[in-house]
JSON list of C-alpha atoms in Angstrom, two decimals:
[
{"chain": "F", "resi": 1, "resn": "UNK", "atom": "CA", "xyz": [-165.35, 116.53, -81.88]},
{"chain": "F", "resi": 2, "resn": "UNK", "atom": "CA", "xyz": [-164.25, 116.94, -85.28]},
{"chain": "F", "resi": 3, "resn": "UNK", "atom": "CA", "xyz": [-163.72, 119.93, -86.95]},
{"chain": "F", "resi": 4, "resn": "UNK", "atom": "CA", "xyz": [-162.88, 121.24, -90.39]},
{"chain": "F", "resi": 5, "resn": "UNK", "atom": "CA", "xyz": [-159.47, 121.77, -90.79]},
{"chain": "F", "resi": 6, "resn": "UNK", "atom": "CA", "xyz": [-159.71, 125.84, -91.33]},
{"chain": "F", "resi": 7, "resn": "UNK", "atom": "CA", "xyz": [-162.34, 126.12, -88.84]},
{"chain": "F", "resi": 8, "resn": "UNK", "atom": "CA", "xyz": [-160.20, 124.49, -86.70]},
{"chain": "F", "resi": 9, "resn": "UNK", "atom": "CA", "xyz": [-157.22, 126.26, -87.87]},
{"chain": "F", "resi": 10, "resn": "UNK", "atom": "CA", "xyz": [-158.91, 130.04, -87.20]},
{"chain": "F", "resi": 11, "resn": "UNK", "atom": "CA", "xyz": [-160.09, 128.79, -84.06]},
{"chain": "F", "resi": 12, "resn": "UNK", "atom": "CA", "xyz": [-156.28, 128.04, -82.73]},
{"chain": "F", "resi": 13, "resn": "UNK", "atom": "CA", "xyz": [-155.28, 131.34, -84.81]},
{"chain": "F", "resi": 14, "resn": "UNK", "atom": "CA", "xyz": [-157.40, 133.09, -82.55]},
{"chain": "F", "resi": 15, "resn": "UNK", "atom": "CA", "xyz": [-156.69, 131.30, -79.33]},
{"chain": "F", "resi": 16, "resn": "UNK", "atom": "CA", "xyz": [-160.02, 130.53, -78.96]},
{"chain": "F", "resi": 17, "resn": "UNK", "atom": "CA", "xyz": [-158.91, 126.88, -78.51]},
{"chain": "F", "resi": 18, "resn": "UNK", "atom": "CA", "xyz": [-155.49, 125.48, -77.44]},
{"chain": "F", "resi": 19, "resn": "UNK", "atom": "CA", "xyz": [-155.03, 121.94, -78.23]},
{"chain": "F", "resi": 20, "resn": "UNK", "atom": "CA", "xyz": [-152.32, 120.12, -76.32]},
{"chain": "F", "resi": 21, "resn": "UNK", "atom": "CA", "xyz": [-149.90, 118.85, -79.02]},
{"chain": "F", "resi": 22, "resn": "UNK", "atom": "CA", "xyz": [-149.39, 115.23, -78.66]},
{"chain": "F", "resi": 23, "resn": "UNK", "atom": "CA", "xyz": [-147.18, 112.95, -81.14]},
{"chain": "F", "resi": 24, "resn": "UNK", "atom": "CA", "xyz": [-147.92, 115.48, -83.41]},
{"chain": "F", "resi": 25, "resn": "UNK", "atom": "CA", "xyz": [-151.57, 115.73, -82.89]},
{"chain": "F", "resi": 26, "resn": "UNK", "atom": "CA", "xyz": [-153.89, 117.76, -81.66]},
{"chain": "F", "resi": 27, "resn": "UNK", "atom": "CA", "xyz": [-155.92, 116.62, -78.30]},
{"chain": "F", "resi": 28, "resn": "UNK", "atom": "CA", "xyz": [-158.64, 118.78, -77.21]},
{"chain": "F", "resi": 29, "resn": "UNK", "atom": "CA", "xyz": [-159.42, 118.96, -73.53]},
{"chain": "F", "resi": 30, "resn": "UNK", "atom": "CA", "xyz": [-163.50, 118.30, -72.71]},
{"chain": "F", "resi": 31, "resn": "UNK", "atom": "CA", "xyz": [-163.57, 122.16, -72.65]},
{"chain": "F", "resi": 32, "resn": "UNK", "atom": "CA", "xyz": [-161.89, 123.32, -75.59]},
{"chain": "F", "resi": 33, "resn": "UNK", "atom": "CA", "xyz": [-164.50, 120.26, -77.51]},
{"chain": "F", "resi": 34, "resn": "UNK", "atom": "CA", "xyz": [-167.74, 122.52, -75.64]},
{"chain": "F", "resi": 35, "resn": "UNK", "atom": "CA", "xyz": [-166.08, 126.21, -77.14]},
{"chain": "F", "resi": 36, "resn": "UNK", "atom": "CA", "xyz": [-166.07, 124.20, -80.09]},
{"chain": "F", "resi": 37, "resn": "UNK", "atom": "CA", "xyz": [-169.10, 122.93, -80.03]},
{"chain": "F", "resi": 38, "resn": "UNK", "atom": "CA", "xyz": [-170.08, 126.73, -79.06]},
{"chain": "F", "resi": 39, "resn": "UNK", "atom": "CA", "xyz": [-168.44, 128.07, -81.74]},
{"chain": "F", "resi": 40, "resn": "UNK", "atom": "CA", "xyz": [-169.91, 125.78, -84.50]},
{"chain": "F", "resi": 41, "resn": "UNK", "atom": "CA", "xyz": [-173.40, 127.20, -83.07]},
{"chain": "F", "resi": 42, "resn": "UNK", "atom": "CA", "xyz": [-172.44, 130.82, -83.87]},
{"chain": "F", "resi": 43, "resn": "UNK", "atom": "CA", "xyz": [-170.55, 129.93, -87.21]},
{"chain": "F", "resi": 44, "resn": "UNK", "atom": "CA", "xyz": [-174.14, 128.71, -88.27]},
{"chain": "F", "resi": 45, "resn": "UNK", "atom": "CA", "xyz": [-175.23, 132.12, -87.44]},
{"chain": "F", "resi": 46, "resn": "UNK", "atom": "CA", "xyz": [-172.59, 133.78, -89.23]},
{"chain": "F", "resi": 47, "resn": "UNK", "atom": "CA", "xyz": [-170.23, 134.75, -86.50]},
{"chain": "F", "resi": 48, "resn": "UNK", "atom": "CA", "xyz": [-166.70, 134.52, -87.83]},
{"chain": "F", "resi": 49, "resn": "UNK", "atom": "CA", "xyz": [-163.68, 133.05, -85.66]},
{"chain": "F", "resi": 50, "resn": "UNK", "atom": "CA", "xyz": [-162.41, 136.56, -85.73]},
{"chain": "F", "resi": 51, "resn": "UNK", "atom": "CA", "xyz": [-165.91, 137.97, -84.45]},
{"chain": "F", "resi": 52, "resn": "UNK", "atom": "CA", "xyz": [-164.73, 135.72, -81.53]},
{"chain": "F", "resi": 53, "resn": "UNK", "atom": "CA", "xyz": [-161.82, 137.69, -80.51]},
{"chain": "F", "resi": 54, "resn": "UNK", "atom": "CA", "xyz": [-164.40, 139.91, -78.60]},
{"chain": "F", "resi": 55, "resn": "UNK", "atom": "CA", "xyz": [-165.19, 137.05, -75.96]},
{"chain": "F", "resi": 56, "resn": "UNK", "atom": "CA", "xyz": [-161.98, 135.70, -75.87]},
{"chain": "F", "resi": 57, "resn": "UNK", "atom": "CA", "xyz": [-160.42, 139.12, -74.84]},
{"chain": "F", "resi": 58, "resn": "UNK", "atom": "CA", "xyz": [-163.39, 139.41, -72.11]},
{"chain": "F", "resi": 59, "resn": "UNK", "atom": "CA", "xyz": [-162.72, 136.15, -70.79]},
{"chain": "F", "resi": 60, "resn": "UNK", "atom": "CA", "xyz": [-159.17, 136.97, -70.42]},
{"chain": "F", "resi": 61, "resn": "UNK", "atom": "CA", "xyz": [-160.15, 140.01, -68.50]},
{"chain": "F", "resi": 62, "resn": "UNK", "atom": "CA", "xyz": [-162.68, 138.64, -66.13]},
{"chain": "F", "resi": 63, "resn": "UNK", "atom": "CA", "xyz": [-159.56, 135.80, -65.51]},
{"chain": "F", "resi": 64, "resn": "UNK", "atom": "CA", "xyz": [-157.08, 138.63, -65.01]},
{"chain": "F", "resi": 65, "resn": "UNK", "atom": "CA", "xyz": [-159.42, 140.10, -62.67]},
{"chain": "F", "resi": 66, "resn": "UNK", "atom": "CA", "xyz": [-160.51, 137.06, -60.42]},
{"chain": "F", "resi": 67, "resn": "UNK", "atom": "CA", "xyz": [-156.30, 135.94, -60.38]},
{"chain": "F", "resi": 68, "resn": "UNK", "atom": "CA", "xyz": [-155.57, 140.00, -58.85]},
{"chain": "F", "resi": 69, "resn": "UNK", "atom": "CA", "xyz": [-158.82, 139.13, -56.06]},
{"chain": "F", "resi": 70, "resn": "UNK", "atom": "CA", "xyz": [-157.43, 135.89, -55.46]},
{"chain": "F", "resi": 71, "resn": "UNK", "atom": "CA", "xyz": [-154.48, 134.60, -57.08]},
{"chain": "F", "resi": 72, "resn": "UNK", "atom": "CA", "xyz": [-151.74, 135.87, -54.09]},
{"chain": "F", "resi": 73, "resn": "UNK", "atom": "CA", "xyz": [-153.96, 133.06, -51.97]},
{"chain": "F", "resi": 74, "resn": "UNK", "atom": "CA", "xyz": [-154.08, 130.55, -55.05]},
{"chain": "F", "resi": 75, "resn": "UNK", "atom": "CA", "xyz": [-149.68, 130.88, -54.25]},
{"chain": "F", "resi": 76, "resn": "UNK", "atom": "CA", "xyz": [-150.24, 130.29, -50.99]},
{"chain": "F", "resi": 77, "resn": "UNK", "atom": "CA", "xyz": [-147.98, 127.47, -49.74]},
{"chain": "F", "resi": 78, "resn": "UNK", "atom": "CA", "xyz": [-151.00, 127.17, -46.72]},
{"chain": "F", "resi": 79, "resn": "UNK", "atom": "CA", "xyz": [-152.92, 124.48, -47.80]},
{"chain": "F", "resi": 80, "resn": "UNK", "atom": "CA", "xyz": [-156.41, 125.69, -46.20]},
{"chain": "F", "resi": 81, "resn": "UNK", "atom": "CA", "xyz": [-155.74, 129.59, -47.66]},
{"chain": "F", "resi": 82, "resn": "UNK", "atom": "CA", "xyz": [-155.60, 127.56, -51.26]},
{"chain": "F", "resi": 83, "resn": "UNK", "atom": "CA", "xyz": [-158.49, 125.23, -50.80]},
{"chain": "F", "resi": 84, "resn": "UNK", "atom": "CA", "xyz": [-160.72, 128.78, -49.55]},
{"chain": "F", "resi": 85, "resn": "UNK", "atom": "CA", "xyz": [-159.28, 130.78, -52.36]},
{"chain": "F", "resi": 86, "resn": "UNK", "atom": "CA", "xyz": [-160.06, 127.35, -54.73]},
{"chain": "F", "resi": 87, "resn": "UNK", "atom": "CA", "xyz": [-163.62, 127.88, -53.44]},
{"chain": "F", "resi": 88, "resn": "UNK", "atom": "CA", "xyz": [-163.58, 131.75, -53.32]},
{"chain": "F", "resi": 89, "resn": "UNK", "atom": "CA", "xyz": [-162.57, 131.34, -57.11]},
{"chain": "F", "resi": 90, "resn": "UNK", "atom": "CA", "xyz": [-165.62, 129.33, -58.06]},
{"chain": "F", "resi": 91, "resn": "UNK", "atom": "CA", "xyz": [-167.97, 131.46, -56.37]},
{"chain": "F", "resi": 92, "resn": "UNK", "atom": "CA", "xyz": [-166.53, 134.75, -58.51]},
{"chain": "F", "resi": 93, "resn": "UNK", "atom": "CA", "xyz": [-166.52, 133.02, -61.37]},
{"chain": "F", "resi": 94, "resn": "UNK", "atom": "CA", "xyz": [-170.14, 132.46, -60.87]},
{"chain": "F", "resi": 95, "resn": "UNK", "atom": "CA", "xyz": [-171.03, 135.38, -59.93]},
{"chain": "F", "resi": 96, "resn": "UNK", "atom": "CA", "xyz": [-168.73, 136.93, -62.84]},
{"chain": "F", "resi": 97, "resn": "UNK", "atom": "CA", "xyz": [-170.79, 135.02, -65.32]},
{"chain": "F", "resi": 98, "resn": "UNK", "atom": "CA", "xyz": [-173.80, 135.63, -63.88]},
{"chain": "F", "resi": 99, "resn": "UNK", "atom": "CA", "xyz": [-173.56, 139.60, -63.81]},
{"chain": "F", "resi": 100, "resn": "UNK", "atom": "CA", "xyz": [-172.28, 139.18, -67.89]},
{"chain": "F", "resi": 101, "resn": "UNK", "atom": "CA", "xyz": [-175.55, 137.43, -68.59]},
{"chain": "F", "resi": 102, "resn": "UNK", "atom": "CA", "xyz": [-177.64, 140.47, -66.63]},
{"chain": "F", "resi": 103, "resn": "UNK", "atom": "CA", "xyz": [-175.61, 142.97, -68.42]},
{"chain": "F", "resi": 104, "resn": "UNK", "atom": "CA", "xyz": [-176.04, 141.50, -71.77]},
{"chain": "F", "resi": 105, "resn": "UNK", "atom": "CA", "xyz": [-179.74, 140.61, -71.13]},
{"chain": "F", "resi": 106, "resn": "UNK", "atom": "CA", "xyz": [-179.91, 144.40, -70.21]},
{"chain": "F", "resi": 107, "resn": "UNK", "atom": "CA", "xyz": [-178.70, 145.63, -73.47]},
{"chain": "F", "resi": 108, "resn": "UNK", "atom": "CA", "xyz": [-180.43, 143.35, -75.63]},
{"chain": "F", "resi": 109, "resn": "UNK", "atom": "CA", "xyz": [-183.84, 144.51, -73.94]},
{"chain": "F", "resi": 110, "resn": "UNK", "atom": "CA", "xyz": [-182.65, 147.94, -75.57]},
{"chain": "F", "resi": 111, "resn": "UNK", "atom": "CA", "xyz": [-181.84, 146.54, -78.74]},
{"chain": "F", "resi": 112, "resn": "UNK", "atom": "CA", "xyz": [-184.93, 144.97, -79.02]},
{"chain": "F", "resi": 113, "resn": "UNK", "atom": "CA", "xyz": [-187.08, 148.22, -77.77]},
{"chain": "F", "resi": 114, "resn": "UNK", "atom": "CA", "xyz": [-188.35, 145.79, -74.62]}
]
């Protein structure tokens, strides 16, 4: 994905992506090209890369979060305690982002009077 430099700048700026630097480029992993890709849709709506702060810092919570539920068994030199906490982690996550979607279908019923 290509992106205009000062998108792509204010996008780094605000850690929304975090190329790998390479040779002195920047390489974008497959998901930091779908934020992007995410991003560009809410740029068209006028969401600024600062605007974006807001779901960075509550994806960096929910991740704080799931690592305190599970990341002592993530350490774990047991090799079936990491594989269930691998698998423990996917279904939070999941769950995590399903209960964000509820909550912010919820409030948009409100903001919309529905």
């Amino acid at each position: 994905t290509v992106l205009a430099p000062d998108l792509s700048r204010k996008l780094e700026e605000y850690l929304i992506v975090q190329p790998q630097q390479v040779e002195g480029q920047r390489l974008y992993d497959e998901t930091d090209r779908e934020i992007v890709k995410a991003c560009g849709e809410l740029f068209r709506f006028g969401v600024a890369g600062r605007n974006l702060r807001v779901l960075r810092t509550s994806a960096d919570r929910e991740a704080a979060l799931l690592e305190q539920v599970v990341g002592p068994a993530l350490r774990s030199s047991n090799q079936t305690r990491r594989r269930e906490a691998i698998e423990n982690l996917e279904t939070l996550a999941s769950t995590c982002s399903n209960l964000a979607h509820l909550l912010l279908v919820r409030d948009l019923r409100k903001l919309t009077g529905e």
